[in-house]
JSON list of C-alpha atoms in Angstrom, two decimals:
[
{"chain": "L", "resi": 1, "resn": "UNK", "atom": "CA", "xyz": [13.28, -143.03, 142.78]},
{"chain": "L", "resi": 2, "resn": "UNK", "atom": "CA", "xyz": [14.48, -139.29, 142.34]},
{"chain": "L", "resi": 3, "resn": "UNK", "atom": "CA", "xyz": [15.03, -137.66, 145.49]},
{"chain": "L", "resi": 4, "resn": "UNK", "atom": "CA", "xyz": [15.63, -134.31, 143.68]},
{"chain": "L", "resi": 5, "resn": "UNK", "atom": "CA", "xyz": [13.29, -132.84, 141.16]},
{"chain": "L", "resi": 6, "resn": "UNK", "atom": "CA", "xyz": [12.49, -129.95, 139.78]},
{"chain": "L", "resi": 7, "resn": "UNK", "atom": "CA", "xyz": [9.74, -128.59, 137.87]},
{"chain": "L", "resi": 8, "resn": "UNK", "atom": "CA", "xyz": [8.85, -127.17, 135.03]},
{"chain": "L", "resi": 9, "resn": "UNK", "atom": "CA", "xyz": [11.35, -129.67, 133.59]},
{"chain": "L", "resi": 10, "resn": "UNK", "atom": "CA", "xyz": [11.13, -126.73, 129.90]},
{"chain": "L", "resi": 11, "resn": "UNK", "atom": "CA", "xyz": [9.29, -123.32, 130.35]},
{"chain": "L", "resi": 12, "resn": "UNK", "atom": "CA", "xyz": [8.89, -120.25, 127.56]},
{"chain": "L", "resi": 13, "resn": "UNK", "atom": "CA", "xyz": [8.85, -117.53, 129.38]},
{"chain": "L", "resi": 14, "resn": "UNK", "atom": "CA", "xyz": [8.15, -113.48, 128.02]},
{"chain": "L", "resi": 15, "resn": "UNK", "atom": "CA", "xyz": [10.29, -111.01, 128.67]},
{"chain": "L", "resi": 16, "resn": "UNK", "atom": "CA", "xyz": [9.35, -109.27, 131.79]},
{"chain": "L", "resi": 17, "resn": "UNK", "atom": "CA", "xyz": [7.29, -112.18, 133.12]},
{"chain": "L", "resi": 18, "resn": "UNK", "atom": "CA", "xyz": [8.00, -113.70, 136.34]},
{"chain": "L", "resi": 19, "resn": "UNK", "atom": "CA", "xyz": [9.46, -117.20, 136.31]},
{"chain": "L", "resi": 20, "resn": "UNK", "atom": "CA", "xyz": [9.80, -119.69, 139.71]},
{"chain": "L", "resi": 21, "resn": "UNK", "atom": "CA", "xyz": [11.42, -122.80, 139.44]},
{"chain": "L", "resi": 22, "resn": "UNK", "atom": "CA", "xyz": [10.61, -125.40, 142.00]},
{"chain": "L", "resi": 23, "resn": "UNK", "atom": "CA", "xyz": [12.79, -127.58, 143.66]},
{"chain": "L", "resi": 24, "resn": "UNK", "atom": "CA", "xyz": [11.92, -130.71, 146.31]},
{"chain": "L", "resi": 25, "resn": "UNK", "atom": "CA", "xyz": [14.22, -133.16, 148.16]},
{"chain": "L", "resi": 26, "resn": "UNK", "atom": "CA", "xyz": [13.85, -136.22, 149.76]},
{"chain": "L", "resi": 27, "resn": "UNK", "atom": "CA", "xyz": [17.52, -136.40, 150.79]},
{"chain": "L", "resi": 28, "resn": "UNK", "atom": "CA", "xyz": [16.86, -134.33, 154.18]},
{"chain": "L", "resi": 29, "resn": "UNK", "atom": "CA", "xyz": [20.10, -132.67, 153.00]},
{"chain": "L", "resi": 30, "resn": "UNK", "atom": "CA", "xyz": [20.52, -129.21, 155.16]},
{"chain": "L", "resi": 31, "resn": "UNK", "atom": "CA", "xyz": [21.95, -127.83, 152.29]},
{"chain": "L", "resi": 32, "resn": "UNK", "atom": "CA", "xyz": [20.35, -126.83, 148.78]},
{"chain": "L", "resi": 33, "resn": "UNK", "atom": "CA", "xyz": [21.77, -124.87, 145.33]},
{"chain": "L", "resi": 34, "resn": "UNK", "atom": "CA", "xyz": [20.71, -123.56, 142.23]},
{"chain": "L", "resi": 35, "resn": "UNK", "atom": "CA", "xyz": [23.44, -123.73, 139.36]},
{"chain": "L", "resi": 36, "resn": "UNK", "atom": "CA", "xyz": [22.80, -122.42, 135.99]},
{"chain": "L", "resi": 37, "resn": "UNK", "atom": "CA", "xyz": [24.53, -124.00, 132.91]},
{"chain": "L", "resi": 38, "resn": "UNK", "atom": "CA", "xyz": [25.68, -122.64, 129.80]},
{"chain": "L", "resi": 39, "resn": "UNK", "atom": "CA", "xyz": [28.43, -123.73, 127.36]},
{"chain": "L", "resi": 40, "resn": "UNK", "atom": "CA", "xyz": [31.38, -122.86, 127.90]},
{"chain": "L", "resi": 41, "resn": "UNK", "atom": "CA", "xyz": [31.01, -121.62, 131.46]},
{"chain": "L", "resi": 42, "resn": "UNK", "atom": "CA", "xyz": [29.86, -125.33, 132.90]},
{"chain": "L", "resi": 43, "resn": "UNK", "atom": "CA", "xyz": [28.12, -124.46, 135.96]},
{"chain": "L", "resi": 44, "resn": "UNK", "atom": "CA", "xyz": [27.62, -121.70, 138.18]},
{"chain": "L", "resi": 45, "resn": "UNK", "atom": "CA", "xyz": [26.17, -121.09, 141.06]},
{"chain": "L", "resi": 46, "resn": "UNK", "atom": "CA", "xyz": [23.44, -118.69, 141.59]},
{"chain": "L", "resi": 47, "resn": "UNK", "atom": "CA", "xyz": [22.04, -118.71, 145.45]},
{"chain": "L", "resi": 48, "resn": "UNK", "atom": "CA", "xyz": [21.42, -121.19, 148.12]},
{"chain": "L", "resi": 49, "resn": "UNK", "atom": "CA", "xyz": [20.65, -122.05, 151.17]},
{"chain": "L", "resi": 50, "resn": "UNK", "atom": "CA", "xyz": [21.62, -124.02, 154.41]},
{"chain": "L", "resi": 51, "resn": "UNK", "atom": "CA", "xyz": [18.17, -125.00, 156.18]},
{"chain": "L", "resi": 52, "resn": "UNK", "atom": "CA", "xyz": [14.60, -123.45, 156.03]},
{"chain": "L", "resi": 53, "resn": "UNK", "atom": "CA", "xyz": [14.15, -119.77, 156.17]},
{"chain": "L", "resi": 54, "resn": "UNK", "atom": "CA", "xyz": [17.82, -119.22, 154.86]},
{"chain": "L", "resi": 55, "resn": "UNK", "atom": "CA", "xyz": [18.95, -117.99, 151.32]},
{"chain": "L", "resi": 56, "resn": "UNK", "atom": "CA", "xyz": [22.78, -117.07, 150.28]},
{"chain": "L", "resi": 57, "resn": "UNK", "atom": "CA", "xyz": [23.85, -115.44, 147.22]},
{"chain": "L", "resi": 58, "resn": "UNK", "atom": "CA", "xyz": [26.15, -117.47, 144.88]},
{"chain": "L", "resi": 59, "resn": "UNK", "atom": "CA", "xyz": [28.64, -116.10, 142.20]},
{"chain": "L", "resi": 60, "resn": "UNK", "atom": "CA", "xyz": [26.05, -114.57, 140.10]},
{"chain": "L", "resi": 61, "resn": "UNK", "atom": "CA", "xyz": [23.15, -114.14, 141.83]},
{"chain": "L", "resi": 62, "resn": "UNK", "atom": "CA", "xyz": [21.77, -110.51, 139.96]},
{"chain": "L", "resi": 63, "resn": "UNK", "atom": "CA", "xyz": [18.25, -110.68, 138.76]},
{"chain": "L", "resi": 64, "resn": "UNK", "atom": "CA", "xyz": [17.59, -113.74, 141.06]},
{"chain": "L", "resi": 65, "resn": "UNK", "atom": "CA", "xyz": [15.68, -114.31, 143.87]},
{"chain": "L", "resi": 66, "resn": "UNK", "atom": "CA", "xyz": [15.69, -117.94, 145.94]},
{"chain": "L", "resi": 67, "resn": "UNK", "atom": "CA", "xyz": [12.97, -119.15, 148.59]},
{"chain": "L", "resi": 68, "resn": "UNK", "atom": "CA", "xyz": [13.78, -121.74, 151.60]},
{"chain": "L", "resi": 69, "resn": "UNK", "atom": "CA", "xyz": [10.16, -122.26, 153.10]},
{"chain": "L", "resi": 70, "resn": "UNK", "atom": "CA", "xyz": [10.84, -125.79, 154.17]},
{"chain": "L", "resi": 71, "resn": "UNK", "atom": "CA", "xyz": [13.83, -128.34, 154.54]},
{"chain": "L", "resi": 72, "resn": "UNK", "atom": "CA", "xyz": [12.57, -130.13, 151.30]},
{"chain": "L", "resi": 73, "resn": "UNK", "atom": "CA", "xyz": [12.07, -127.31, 148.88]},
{"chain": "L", "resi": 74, "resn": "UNK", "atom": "CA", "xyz": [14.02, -124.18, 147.55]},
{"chain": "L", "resi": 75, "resn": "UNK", "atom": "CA", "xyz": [12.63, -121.81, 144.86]},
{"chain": "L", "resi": 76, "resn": "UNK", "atom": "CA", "xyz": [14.67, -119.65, 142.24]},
{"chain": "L", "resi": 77, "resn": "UNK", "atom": "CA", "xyz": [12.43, -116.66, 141.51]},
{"chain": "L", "resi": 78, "resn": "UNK", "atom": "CA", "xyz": [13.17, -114.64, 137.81]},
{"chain": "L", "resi": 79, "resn": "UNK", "atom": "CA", "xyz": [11.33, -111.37, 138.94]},
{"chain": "L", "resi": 80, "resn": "UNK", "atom": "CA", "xyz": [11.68, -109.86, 135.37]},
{"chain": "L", "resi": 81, "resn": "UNK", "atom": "CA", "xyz": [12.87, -112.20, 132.97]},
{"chain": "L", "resi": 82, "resn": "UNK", "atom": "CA", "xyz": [15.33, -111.53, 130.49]},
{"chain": "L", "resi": 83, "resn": "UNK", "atom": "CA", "xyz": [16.63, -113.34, 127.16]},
{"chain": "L", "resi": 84, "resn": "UNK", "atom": "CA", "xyz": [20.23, -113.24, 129.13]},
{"chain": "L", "resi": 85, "resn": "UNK", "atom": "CA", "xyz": [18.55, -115.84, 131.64]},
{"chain": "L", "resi": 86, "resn": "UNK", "atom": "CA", "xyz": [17.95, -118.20, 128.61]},
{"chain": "L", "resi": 87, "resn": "UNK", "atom": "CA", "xyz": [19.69, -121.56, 130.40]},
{"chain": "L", "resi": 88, "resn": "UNK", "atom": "CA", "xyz": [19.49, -124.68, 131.99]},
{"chain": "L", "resi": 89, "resn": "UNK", "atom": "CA", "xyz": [18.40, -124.53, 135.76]},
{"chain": "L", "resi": 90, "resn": "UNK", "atom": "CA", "xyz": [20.00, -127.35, 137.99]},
{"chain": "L", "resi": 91, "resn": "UNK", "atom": "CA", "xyz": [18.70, -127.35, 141.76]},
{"chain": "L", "resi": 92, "resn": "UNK", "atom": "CA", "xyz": [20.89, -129.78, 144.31]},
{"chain": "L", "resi": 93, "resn": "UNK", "atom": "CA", "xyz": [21.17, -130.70, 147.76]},
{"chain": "L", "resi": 94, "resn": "UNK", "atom": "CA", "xyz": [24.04, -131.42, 149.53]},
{"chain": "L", "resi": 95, "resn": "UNK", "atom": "CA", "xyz": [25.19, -133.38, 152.83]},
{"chain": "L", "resi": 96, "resn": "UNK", "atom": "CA", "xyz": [27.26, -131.01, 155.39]},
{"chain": "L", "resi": 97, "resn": "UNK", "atom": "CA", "xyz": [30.11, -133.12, 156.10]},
{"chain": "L", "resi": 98, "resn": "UNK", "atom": "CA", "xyz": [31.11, -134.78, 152.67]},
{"chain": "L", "resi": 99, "resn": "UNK", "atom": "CA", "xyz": [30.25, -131.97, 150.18]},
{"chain": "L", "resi": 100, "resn": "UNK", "atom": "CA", "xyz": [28.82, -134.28, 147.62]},
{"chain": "L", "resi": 101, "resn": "UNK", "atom": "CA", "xyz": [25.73, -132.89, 145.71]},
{"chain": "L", "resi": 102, "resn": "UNK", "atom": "CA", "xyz": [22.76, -134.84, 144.35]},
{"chain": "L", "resi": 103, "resn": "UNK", "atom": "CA", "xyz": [21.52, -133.17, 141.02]},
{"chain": "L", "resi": 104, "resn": "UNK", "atom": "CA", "xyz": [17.92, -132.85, 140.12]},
{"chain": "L", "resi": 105, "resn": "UNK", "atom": "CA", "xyz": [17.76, -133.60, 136.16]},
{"chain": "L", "resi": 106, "resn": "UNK", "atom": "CA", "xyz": [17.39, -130.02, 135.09]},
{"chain": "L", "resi": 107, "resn": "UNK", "atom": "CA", "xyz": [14.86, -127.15, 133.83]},
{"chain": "L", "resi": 108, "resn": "UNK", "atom": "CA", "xyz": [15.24, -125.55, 130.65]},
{"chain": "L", "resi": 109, "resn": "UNK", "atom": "CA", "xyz": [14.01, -122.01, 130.26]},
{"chain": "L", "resi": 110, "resn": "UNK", "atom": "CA", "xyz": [13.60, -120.10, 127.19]},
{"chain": "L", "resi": 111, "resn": "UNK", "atom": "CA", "xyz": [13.17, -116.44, 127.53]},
{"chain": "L", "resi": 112, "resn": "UNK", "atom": "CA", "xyz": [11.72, -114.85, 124.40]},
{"chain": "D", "resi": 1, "resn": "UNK", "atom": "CA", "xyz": [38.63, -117.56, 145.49]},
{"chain": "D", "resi": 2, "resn": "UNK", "atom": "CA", "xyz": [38.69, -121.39, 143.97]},
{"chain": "D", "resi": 3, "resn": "UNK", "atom": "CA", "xyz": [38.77, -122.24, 140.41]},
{"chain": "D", "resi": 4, "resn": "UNK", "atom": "CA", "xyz": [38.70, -124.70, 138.12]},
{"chain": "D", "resi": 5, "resn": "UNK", "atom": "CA", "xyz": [40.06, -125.24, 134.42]},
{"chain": "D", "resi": 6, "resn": "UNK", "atom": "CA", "xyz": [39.20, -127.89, 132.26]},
{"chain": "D", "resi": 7, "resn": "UNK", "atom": "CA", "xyz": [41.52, -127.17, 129.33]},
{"chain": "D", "resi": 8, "resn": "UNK", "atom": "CA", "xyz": [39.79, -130.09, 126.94]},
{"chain": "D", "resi": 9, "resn": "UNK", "atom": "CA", "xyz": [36.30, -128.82, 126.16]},
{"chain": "D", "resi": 10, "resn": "UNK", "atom": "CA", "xyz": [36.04, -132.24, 123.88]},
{"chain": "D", "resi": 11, "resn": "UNK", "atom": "CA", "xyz": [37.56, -134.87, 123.80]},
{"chain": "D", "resi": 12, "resn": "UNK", "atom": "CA", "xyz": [37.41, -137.84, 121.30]},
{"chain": "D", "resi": 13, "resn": "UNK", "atom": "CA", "xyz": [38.56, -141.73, 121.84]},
{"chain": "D", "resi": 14, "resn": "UNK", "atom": "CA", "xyz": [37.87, -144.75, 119.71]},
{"chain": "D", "resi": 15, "resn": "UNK", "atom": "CA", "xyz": [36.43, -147.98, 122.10]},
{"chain": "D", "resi": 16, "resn": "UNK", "atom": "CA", "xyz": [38.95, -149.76, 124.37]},
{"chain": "D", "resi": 17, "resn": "UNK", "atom": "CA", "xyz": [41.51, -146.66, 124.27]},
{"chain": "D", "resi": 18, "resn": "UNK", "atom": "CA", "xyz": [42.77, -145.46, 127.09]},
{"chain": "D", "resi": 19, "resn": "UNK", "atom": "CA", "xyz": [41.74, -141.50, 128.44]},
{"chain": "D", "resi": 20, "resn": "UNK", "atom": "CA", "xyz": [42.76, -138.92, 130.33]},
{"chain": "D", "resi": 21, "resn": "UNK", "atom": "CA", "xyz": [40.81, -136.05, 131.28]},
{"chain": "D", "resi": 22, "resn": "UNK", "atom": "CA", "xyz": [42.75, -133.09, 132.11]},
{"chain": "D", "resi": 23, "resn": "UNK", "atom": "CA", "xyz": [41.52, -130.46, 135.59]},
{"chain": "D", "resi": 24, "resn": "UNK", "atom": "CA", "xyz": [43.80, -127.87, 136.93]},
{"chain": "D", "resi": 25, "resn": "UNK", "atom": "CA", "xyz": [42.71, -126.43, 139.78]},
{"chain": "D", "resi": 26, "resn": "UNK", "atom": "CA", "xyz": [43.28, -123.19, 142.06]},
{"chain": "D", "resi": 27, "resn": "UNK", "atom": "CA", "xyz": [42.59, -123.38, 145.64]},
{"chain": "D", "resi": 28, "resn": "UNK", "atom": "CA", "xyz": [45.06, -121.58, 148.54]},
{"chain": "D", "resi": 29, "resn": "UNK", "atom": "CA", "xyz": [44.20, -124.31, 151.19]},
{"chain": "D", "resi": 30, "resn": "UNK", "atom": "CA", "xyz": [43.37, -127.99, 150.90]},
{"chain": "D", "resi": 31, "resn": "UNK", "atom": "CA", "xyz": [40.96, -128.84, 148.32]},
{"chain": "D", "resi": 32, "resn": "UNK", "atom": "CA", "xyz": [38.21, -131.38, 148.20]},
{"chain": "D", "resi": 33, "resn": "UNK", "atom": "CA", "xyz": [37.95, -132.54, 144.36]},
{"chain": "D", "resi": 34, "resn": "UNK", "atom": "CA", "xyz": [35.52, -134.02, 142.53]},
{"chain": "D", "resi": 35, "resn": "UNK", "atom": "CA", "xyz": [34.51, -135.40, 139.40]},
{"chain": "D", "resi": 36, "resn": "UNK", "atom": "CA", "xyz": [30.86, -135.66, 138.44]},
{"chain": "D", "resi": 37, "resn": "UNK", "atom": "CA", "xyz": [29.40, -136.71, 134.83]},
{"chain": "D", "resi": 38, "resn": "UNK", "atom": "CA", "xyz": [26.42, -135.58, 133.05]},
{"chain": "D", "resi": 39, "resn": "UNK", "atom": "CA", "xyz": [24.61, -137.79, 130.59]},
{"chain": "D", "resi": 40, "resn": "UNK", "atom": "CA", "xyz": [22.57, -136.62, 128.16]},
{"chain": "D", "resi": 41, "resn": "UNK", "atom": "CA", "xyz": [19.43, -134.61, 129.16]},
{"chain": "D", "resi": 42, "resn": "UNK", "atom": "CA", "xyz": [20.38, -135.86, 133.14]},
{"chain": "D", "resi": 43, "resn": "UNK", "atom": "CA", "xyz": [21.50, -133.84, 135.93]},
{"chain": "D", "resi": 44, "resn": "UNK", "atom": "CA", "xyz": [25.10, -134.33, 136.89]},
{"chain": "D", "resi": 45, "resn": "UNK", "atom": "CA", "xyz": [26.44, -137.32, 138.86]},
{"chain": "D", "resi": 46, "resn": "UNK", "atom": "CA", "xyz": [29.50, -137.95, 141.57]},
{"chain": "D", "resi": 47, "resn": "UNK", "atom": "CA", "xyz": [32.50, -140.22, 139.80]},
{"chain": "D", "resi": 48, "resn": "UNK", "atom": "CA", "xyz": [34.69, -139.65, 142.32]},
{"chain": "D", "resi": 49, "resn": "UNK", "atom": "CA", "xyz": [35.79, -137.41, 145.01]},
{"chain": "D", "resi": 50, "resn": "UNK", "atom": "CA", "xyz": [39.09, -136.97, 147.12]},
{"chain": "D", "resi": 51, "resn": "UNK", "atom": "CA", "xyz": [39.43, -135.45, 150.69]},
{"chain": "D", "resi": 52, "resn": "UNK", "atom": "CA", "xyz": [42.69, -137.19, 152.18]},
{"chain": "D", "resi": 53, "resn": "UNK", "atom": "CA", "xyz": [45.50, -140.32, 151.70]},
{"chain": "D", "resi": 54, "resn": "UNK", "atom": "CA", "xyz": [45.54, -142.37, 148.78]},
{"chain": "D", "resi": 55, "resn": "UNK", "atom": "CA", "xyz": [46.17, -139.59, 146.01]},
{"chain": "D", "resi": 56, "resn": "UNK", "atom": "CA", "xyz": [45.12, -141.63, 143.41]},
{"chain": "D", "resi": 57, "resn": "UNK", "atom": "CA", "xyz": [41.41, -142.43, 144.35]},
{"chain": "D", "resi": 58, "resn": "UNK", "atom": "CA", "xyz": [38.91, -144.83, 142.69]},
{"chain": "D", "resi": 59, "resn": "UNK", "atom": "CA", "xyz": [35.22, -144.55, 141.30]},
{"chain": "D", "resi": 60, "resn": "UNK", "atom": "CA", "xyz": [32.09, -145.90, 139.47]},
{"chain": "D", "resi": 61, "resn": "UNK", "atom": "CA", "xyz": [32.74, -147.66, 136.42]},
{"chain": "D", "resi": 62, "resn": "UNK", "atom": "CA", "xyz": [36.61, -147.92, 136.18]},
{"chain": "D", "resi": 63, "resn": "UNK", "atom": "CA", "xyz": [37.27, -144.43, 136.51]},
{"chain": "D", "resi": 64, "resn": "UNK", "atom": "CA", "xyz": [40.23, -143.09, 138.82]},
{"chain": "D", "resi": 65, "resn": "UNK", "atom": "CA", "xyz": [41.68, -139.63, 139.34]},
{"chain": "D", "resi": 66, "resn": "UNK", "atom": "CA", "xyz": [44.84, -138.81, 140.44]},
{"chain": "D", "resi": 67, "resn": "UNK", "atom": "CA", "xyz": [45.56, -135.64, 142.99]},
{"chain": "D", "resi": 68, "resn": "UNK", "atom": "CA", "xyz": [49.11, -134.53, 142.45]},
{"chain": "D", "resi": 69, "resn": "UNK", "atom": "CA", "xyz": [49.28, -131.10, 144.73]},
{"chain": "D", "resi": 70, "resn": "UNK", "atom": "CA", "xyz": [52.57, -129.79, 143.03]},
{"chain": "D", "resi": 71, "resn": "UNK", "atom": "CA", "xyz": [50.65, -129.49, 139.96]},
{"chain": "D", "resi": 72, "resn": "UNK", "atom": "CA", "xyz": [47.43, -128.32, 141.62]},
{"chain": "D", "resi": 73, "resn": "UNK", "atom": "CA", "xyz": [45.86, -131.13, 138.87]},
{"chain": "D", "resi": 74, "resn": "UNK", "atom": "CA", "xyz": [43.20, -133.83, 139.48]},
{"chain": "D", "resi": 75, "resn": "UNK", "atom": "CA", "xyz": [43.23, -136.05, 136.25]},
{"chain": "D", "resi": 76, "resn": "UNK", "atom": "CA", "xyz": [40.32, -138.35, 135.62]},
{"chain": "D", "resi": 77, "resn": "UNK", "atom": "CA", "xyz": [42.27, -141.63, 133.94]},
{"chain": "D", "resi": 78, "resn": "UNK", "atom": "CA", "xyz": [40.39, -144.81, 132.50]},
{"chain": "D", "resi": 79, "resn": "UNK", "atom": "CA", "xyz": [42.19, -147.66, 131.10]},
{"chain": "D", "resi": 80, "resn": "UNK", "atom": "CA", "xyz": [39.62, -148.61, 128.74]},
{"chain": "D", "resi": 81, "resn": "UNK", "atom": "CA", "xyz": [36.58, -146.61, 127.41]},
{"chain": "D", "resi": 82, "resn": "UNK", "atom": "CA", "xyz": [33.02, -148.00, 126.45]},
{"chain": "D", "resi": 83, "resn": "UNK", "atom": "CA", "xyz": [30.65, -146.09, 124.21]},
{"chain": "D", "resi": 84, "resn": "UNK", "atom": "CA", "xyz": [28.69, -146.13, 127.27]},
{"chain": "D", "resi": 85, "resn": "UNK", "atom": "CA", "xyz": [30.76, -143.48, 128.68]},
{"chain": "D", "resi": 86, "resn": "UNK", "atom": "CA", "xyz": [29.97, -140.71, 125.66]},
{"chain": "D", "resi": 87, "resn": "UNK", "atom": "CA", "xyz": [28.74, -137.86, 128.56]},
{"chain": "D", "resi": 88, "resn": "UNK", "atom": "CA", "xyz": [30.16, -134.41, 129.74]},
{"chain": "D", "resi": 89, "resn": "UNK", "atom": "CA", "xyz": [32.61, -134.48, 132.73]},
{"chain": "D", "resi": 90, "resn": "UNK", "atom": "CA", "xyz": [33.13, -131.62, 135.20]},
{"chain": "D", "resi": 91, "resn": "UNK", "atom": "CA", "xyz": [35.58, -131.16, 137.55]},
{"chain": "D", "resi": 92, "resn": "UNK", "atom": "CA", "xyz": [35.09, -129.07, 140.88]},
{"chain": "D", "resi": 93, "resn": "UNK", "atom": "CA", "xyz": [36.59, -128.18, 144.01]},
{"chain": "D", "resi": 94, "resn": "UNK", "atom": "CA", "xyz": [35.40, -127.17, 147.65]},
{"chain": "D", "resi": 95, "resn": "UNK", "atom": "CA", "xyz": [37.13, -125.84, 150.44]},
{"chain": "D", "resi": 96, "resn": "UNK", "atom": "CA", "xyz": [35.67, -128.75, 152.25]},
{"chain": "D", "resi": 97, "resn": "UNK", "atom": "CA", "xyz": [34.42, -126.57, 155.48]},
{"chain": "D", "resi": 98, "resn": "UNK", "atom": "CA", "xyz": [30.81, -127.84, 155.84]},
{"chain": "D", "resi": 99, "resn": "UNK", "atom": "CA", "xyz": [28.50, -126.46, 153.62]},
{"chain": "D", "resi": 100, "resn": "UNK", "atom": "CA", "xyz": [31.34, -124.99, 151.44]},
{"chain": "D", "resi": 101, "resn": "UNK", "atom": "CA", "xyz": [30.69, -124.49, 147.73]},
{"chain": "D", "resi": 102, "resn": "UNK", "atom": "CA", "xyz": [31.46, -126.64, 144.64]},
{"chain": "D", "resi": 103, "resn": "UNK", "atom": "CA", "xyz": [33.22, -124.34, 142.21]},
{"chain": "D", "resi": 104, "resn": "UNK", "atom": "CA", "xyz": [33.13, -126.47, 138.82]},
{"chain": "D", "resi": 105, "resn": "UNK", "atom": "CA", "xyz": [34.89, -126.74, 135.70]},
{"chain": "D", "resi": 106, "resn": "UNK", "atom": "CA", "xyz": [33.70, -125.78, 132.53]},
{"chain": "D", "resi": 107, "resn": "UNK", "atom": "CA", "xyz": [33.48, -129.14, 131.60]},
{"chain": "D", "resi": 108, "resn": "UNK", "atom": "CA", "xyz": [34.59, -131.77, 128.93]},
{"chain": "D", "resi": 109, "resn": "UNK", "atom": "CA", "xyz": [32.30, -133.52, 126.65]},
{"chain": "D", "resi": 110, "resn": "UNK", "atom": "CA", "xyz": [33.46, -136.88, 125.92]},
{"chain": "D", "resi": 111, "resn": "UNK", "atom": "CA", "xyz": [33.08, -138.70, 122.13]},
{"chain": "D", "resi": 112, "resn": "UNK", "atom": "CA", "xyz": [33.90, -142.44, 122.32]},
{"chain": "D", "resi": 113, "resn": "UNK", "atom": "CA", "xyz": [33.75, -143.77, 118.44]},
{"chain": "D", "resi": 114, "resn": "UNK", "atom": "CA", "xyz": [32.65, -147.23, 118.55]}
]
């Protein structure tokens, strides 16, 4: 079964409407990222987090907020969305000591 | 900072032929590299990673990669493709410290005619 998955798995969102995208785990990975991917810039990494309670910024984290309430989810928050957030939203967890990360299938958001 | 360039954004191969995937990578220290692969409408997927030893380092499916440091490259190599493999591969590097970051590639989408 899928130990990471994300939902809404496609979302049309307004412009200047708040969009969360949920994350869970059944890994018990410590570690947990949001990546956004777009063609031609394969995938980059927007916030995440090491346990519950803490959130880091990634390489491009402006106009994006991220949530850690427990060890098995992690939220990415669009305050005010914007067509320039139009993407595909990949959450993952990792293991500490290998680096390997366990991709969720993907959301697709649509910002109109 | 780490990068990663994946020079071959596609890449087209009849059946049984051989392939290469090309990944250059910059990193000041030692690098962890790995490839993952991304099927349609999936999330991405581990090939193959390398940490230490054997440069040349196997995965899933009858893929290998090849870590030559003077050339800060990590090749993915397969001696014979299946139309089974048509997906997207990335590339990406870590600086291997415990929760260190994956910096990927921008990827290489992968045609095999049958």
């Amino acid at each position: 079964e899928a130990a990471v998955t994300q939902s809404p798995r496609n979302k049309v969102a307004v412009t200047g409407g708040k969009v969360t995208l949920s994350c869970n785990q059944t890994n018990n990975h410590n570690n947990m990222y949001w990546y956004r991917q777009d063609t031609g810039h394969g995938l980059r990494l927007i916030h995440y987090s090491y346990g519950a309670g803490s959130t880091e910024k990634g390489d491009i984290p402006d106009g994006y907020k991220a949530s850690r309430p427990s060890q098995e989810n992690f939220s990415l928050i669009l305050e005010l969305a914007t067509p320039s957030q139009t993407s595909v939203y990949f959450c993952a967890s990792g293991d500490v000591g290998g680096n390997t990360l366990y991709f969720g299938e993907g959301s697709r958001l649509i910002v109109v | 900072a780490q990068s990663v360039t994946q020079p071959d954004a596609r890449v087209t191969v009849s059946e049984g032929a051989s392939l290469q995937l090309r990944c250059k990578y910059s990193y000041s220290g030692t690098p962890y590299l790995f490839w993952y692969v991304q099927y349609p409408r999936q999330g991405l997927q581990l090939l193959l990673k390398y940490y230490s030893g054997d440069p040349v380092v196997q995965g899933v499916n009858g893929f290998e990669a090849e870590f030559i440091k003077s050339n800060s490259s990590f090749h993915l190599r397969k001696a014979s493709v299946h139309w089974s493999d048509s997906a997207v591969y990335f590339c990406a590097v870590s600086a291997g410290n415990a929760g260190a970051k994956l910096t990927f590639g921008g990827g290489t989408r992968l045609t095999v005619r049958p």
